[in-house]
Coordinates of C-alpha atoms in Angstrom, one line a residue:
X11 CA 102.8 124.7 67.4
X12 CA 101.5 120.9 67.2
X13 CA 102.4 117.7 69.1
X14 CA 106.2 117.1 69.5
X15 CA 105.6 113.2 68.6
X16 CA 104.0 110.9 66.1
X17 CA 100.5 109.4 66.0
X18 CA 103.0 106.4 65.7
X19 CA 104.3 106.5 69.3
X20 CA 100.2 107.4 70.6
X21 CA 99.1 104.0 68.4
X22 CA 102.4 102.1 70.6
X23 CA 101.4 103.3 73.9
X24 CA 98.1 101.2 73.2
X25 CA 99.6 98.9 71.6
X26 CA 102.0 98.2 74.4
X27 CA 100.0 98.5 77.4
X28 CA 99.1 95.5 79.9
X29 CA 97.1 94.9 82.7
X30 CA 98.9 94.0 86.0
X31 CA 97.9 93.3 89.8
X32 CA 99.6 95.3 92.1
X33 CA 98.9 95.4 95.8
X34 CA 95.6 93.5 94.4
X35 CA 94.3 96.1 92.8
X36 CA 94.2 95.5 88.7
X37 CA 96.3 98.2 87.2
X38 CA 96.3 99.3 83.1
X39 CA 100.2 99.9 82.8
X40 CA 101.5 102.0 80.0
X41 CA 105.3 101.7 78.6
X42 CA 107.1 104.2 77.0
X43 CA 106.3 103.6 73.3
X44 CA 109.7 103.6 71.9
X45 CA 111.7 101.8 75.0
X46 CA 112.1 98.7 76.6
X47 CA 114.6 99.4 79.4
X48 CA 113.3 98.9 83.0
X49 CA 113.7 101.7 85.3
X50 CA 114.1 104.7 82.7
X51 CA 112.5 107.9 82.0
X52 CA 111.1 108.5 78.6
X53 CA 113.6 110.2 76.5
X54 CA 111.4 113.0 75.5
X55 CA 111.6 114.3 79.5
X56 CA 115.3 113.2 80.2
X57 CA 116.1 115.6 76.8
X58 CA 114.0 118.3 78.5
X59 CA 116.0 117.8 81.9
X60 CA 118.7 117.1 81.0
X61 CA 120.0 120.7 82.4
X62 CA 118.3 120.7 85.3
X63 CA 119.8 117.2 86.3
X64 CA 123.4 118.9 85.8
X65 CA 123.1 121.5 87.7
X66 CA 121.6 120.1 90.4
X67 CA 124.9 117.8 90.9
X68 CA 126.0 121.2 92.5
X69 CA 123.4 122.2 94.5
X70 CA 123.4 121.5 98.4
X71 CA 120.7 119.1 100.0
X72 CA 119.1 121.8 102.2
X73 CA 118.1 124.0 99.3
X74 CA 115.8 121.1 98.7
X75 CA 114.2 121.9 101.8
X76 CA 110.0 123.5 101.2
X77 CA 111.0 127.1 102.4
X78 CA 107.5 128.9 103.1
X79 CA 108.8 132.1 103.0
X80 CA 107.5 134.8 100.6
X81 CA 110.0 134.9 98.2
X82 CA 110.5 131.3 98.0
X83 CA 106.7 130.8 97.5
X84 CA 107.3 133.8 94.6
X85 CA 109.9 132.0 92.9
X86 CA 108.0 128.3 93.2
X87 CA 105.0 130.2 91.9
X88 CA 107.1 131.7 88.9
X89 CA 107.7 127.8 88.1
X90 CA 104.6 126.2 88.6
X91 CA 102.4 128.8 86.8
X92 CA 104.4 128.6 83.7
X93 CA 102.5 126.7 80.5
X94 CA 103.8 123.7 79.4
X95 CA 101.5 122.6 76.9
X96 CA 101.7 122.5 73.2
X97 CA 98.3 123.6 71.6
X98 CA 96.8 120.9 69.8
X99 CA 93.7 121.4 70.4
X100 CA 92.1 122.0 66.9
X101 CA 88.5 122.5 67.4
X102 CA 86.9 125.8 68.4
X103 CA 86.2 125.8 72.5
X104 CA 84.1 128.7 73.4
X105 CA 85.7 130.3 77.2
X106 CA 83.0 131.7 79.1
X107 CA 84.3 133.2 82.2
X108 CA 82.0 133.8 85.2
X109 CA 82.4 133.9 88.7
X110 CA 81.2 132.4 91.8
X111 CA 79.8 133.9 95.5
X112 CA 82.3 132.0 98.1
X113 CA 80.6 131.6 101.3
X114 CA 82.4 135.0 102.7
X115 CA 81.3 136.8 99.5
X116 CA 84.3 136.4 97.3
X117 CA 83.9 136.1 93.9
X118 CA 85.8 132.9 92.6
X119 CA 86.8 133.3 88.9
X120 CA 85.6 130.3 86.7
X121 CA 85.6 129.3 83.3
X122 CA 83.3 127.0 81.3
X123 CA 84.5 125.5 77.9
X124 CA 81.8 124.2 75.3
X125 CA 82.6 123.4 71.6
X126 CA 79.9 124.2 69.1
X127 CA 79.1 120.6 68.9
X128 CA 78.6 120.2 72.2
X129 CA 76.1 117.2 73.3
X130 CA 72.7 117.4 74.0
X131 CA 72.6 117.5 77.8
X132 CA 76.2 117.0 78.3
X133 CA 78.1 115.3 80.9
X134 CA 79.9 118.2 83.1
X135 CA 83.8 117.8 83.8
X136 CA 84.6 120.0 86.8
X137 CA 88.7 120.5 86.8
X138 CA 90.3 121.9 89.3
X139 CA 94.3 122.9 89.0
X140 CA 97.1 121.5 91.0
X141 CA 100.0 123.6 92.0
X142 CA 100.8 122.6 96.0
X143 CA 97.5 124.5 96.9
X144 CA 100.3 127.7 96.7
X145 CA 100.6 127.9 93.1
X146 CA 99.1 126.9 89.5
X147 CA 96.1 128.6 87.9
X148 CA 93.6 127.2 85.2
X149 CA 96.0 128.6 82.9
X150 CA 98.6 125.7 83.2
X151 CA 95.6 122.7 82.6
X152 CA 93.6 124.8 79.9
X153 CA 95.5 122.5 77.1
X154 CA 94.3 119.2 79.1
X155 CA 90.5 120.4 79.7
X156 CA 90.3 121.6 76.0
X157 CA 91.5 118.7 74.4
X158 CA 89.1 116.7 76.7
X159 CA 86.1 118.4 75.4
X160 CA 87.4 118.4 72.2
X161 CA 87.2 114.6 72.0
X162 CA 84.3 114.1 74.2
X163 CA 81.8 117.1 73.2
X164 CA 81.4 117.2 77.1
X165 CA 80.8 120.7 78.9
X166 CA 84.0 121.3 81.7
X167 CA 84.5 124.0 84.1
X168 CA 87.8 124.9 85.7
X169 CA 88.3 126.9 89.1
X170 CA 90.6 129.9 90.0
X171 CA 90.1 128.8 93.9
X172 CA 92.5 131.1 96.4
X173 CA 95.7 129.8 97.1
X174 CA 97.8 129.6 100.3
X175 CA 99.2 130.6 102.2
X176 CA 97.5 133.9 101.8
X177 CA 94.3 131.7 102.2
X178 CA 94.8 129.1 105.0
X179 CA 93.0 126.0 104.9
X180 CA 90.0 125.2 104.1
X181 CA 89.5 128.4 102.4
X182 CA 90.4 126.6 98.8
X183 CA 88.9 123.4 99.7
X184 CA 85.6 125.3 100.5
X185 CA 86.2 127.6 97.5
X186 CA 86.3 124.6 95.1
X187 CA 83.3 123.1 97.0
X188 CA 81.3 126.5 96.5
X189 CA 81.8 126.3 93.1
X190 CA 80.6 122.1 92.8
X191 CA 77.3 123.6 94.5
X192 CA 77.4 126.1 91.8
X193 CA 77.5 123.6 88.4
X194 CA 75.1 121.5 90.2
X195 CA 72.7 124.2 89.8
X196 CA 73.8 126.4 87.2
X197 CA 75.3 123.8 85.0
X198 CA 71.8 123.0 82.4
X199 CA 72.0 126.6 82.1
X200 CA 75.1 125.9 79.8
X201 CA 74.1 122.7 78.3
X202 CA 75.0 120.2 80.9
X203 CA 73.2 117.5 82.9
X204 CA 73.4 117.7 86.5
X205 CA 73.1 114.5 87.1
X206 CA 76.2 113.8 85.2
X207 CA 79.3 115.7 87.2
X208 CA 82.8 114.1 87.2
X209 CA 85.4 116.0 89.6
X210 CA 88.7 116.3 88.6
X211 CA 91.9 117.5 89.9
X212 CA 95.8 116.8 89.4
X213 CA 98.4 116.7 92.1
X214 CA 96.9 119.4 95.2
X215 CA 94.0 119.3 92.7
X216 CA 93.5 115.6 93.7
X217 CA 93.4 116.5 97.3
X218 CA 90.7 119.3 96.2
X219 CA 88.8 116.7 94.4
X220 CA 88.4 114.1 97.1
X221 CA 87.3 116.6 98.9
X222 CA 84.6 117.7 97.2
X223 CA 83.3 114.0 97.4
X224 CA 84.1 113.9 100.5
X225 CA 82.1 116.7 101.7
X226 CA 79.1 115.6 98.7
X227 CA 78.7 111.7 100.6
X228 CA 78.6 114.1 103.9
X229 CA 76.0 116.8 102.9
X230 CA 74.1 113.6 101.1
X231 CA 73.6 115.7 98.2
X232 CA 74.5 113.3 95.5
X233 CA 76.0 115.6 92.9
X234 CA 79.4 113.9 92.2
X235 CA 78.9 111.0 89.4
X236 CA 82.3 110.1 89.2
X237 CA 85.9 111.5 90.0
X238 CA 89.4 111.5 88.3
X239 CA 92.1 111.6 90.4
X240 CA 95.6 112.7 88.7
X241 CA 99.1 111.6 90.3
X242 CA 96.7 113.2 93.7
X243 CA 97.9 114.5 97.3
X244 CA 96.1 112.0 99.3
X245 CA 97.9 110.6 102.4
X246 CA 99.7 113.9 103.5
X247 CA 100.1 112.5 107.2
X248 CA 101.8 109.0 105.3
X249 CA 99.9 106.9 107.4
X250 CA 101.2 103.6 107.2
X251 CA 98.9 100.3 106.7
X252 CA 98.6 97.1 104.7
X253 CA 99.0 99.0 101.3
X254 CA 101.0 102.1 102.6
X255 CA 104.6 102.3 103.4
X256 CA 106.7 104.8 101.2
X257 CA 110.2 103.3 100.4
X258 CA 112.2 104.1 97.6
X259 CA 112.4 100.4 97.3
X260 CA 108.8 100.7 95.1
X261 CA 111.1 102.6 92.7
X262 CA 112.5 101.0 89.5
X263 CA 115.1 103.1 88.3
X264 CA 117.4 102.4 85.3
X265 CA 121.2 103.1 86.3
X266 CA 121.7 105.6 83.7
X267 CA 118.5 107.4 84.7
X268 CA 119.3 107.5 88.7
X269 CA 120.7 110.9 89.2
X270 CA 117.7 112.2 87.6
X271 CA 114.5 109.8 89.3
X272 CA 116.4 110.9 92.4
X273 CA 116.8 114.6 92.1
X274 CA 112.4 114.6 91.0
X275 CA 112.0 112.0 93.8
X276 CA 114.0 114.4 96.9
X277 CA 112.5 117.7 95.4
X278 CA 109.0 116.8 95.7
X279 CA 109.9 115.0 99.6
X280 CA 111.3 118.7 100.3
X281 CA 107.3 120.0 99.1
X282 CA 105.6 117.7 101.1
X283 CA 106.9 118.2 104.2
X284 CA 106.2 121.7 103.8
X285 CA 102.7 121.3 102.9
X286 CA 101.7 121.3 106.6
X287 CA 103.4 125.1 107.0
X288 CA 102.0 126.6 103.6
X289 CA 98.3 125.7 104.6
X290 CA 98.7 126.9 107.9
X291 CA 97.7 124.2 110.0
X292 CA 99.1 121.2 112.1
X293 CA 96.0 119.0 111.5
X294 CA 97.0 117.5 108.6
X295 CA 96.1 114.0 110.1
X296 CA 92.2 114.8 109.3
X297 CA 90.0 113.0 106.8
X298 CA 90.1 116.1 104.4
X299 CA 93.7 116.6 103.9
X300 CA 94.8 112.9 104.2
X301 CA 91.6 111.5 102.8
X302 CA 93.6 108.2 102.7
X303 CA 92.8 107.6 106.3
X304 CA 88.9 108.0 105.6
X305 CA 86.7 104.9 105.0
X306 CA 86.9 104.9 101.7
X307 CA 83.4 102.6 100.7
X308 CA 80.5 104.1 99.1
X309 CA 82.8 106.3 96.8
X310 CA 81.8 107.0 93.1
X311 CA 83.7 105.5 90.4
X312 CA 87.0 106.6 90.8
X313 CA 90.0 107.1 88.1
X314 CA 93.5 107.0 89.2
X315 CA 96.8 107.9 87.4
X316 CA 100.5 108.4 88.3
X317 CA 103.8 108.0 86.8
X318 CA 106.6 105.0 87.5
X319 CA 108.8 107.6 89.0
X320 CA 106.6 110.2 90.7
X321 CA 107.2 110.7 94.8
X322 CA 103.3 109.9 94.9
X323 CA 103.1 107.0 93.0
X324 CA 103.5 104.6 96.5
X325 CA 100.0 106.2 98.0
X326 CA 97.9 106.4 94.7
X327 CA 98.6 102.8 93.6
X328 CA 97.9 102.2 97.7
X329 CA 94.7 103.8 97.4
X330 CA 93.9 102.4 94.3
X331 CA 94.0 98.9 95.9
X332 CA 92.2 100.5 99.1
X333 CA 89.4 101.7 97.3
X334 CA 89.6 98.3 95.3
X335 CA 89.2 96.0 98.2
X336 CA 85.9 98.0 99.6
X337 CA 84.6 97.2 96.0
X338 CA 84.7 101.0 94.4
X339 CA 84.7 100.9 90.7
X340 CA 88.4 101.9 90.2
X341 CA 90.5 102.2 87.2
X342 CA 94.5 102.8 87.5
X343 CA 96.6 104.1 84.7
X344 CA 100.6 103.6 85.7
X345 CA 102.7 105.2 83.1
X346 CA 106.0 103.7 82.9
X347 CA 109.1 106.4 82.3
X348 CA 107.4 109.3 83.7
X349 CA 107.0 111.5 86.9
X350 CA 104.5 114.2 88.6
X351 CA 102.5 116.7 86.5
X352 CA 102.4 115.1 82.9
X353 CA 99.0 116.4 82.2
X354 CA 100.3 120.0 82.1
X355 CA 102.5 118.7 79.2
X356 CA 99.8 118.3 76.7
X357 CA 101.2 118.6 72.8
X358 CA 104.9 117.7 74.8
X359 CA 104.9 113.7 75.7
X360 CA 102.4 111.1 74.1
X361 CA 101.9 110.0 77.5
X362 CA 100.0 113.4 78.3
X363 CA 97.6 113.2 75.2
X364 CA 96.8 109.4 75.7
X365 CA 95.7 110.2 79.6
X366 CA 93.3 113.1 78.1
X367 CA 91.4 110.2 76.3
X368 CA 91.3 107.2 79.0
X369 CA 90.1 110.2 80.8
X370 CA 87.5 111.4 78.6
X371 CA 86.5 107.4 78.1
X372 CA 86.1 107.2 81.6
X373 CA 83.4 110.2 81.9
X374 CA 81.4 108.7 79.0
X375 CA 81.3 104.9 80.5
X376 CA 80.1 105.9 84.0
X377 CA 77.7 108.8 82.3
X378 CA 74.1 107.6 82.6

């Protein structure tokens, strides 16, 4: 199918990005590449929401309300497990699928992605999928880890960990934990270097990441090199301090672009104050589910990125400038004009391309 957009408007975002302090924290902020007006969303999503904003005019407030029932966590499945990604991805990446023993014996499904030019003992990028921890699959960020590897030569895996709330926490975290174990002692088997794994996640996958360090600085087994953190589920308790206090005050938003910021804004405030309820538990005041509360020095180096108008953005940039202050090599990408989940619109926005490279950059810099 090929990318909706030019190379033109990936050469502008570059063009047209700038460095800025927020929260004093230095943050690489990226415009929309073909608009100047404060506030809006890039036209490229308004066109593709454009219904959805209208209908939602007519909706009542309470339906925006996280229901954890079984059908609504059917029909929020049926929406977040649908691909949104263009293929664009041009060179041949060979799918191996295999699976891995879960500390109650089940076998979690991976996959591991190596093009034929693949480098001699490769850095390893571990992804794992977002999706609320109820919903997604590696099917949705397939696009995003492909194109990746196709620019980097890197080796990736991505994990099928078991969702909620048919799995009640931790059974995902310590699925996706299983599975780091796993690539740090499987992962030369394939080409990689062991010494050389980045952990990834978007969104819940964030949350699954930073956990996985988490619980690597705890077991002192030194296997995370670096982690990428996309638009990520981090303070789930909002605990408030110097850098944290969400207001929708932190929001630019464009007149002509209100209706919609605000309907993305109140949809994903309904999710997360359901998270507590699809996990199954009331705890989510611990270190593992709101890492944000956690001493955060002594972390690798960390990549942040979250869009201008996502319901996240207020504890991501606060975290960046958390982790900043303890002196954690940090880099933060804000891009202007968008919302949550851009990296499962590879192919669709420029936006979602240009964050595949900086994060592909970002695994080769901090790769020994």
């Amino acid at each position: 199918m090929g990318r909706k957009y030019s190379q033109e408007l990936l050469d502008k975002i570059i063009e047209r990005q700038e460095v800025v302090k927020i929260k004093g924290a230095k943050v690489l902020v990226k415009s929309i590449p073909d608009s100047d007006e404060k506030g809006a969303m890039d036209p490229r999503l308004y066109n593709n929401m454009k219904r959805q904003i209208i209908l939602m005019r007519f909706l009542p407030k309470r339906l925006f309300k996280f229901d954890t029932s079984p059908k609504s966590i059917s029909k929020l499945r049926g929406m977040f497990n649908k691909v949104k990604s263009n293929p664009i991805v041009e060179k041949e990446i060979n799918i191996i699928h295999e699976t891995v023993e879960a500390n109650d014996g089940y076998k979690i499904p991976i996959r591991i992605y190596k093009s034929k030019t693949i480098k001699e003992n490769a850095p390893i990028l571990y992804f794992i999928h977002g999706g609320g921890f109820f919903a997604g699959s590696p099917d949705v960020v397939e696009e995003l880890v492909k194109l990746i590897v196709e620019k980097t030569d890197i080796l990736a895996v991505s994990v099928d960990y078991r969702l909620c709330p048919e799995n009640p926490y931790p059974t995902g975290h310590e699925d996706c934990y299983s599975v780091l174990k796993w690539i740090y002692n499987n992962g030369e088997s394939f080409g990689g270097n062991k010494s050389n794994i980045f952990v990834a996640g978007d969104s819940a996958g964030g949350n699954l990441t930073q956990y996985c360090t988490t619980k690597d600085m705890e077991d002192g087994l030194g296997m995370v090199k670096g982690q990428l953190l996309l638009y990520p589920t981090i303070n789930m308790a909002n605990v408030e301090d110097e850098f944290f206090k969400w207001s929708r005050d932190e929001f630019e938003i464009s007149p002509k672009y209100k209706r919609g910021v605000e309907m993305t804004l109140g949809i994903f405030e309904g999710l997360s104050d359901g998270l507590g309820d699809v996990l199954g538990t009331k705890d989510i005041k611990n270190e593992y589910l709101s890492p944000y509360i956690r001493e955060p020095k002594g972390l690798p180096p960390t990549f942040i990125t979250v869009g201008e108008h996502d319901f996240l953005k207020v504890e991501c940039l606060a975290y960046a400038a958390k982790l900043n202050k303890v002196g954690v090599k940090t880099e933060t990408i804000l891009y202007k004009g968008l919302g949550h989940a851009y990296g499962d619109d590879i192919g669709v926005y420029p936006q979602s391309e240009d964050c595949a490279i900086e994060m592909g950059k970002f695994i080769l810099k901090y790769s020994s």
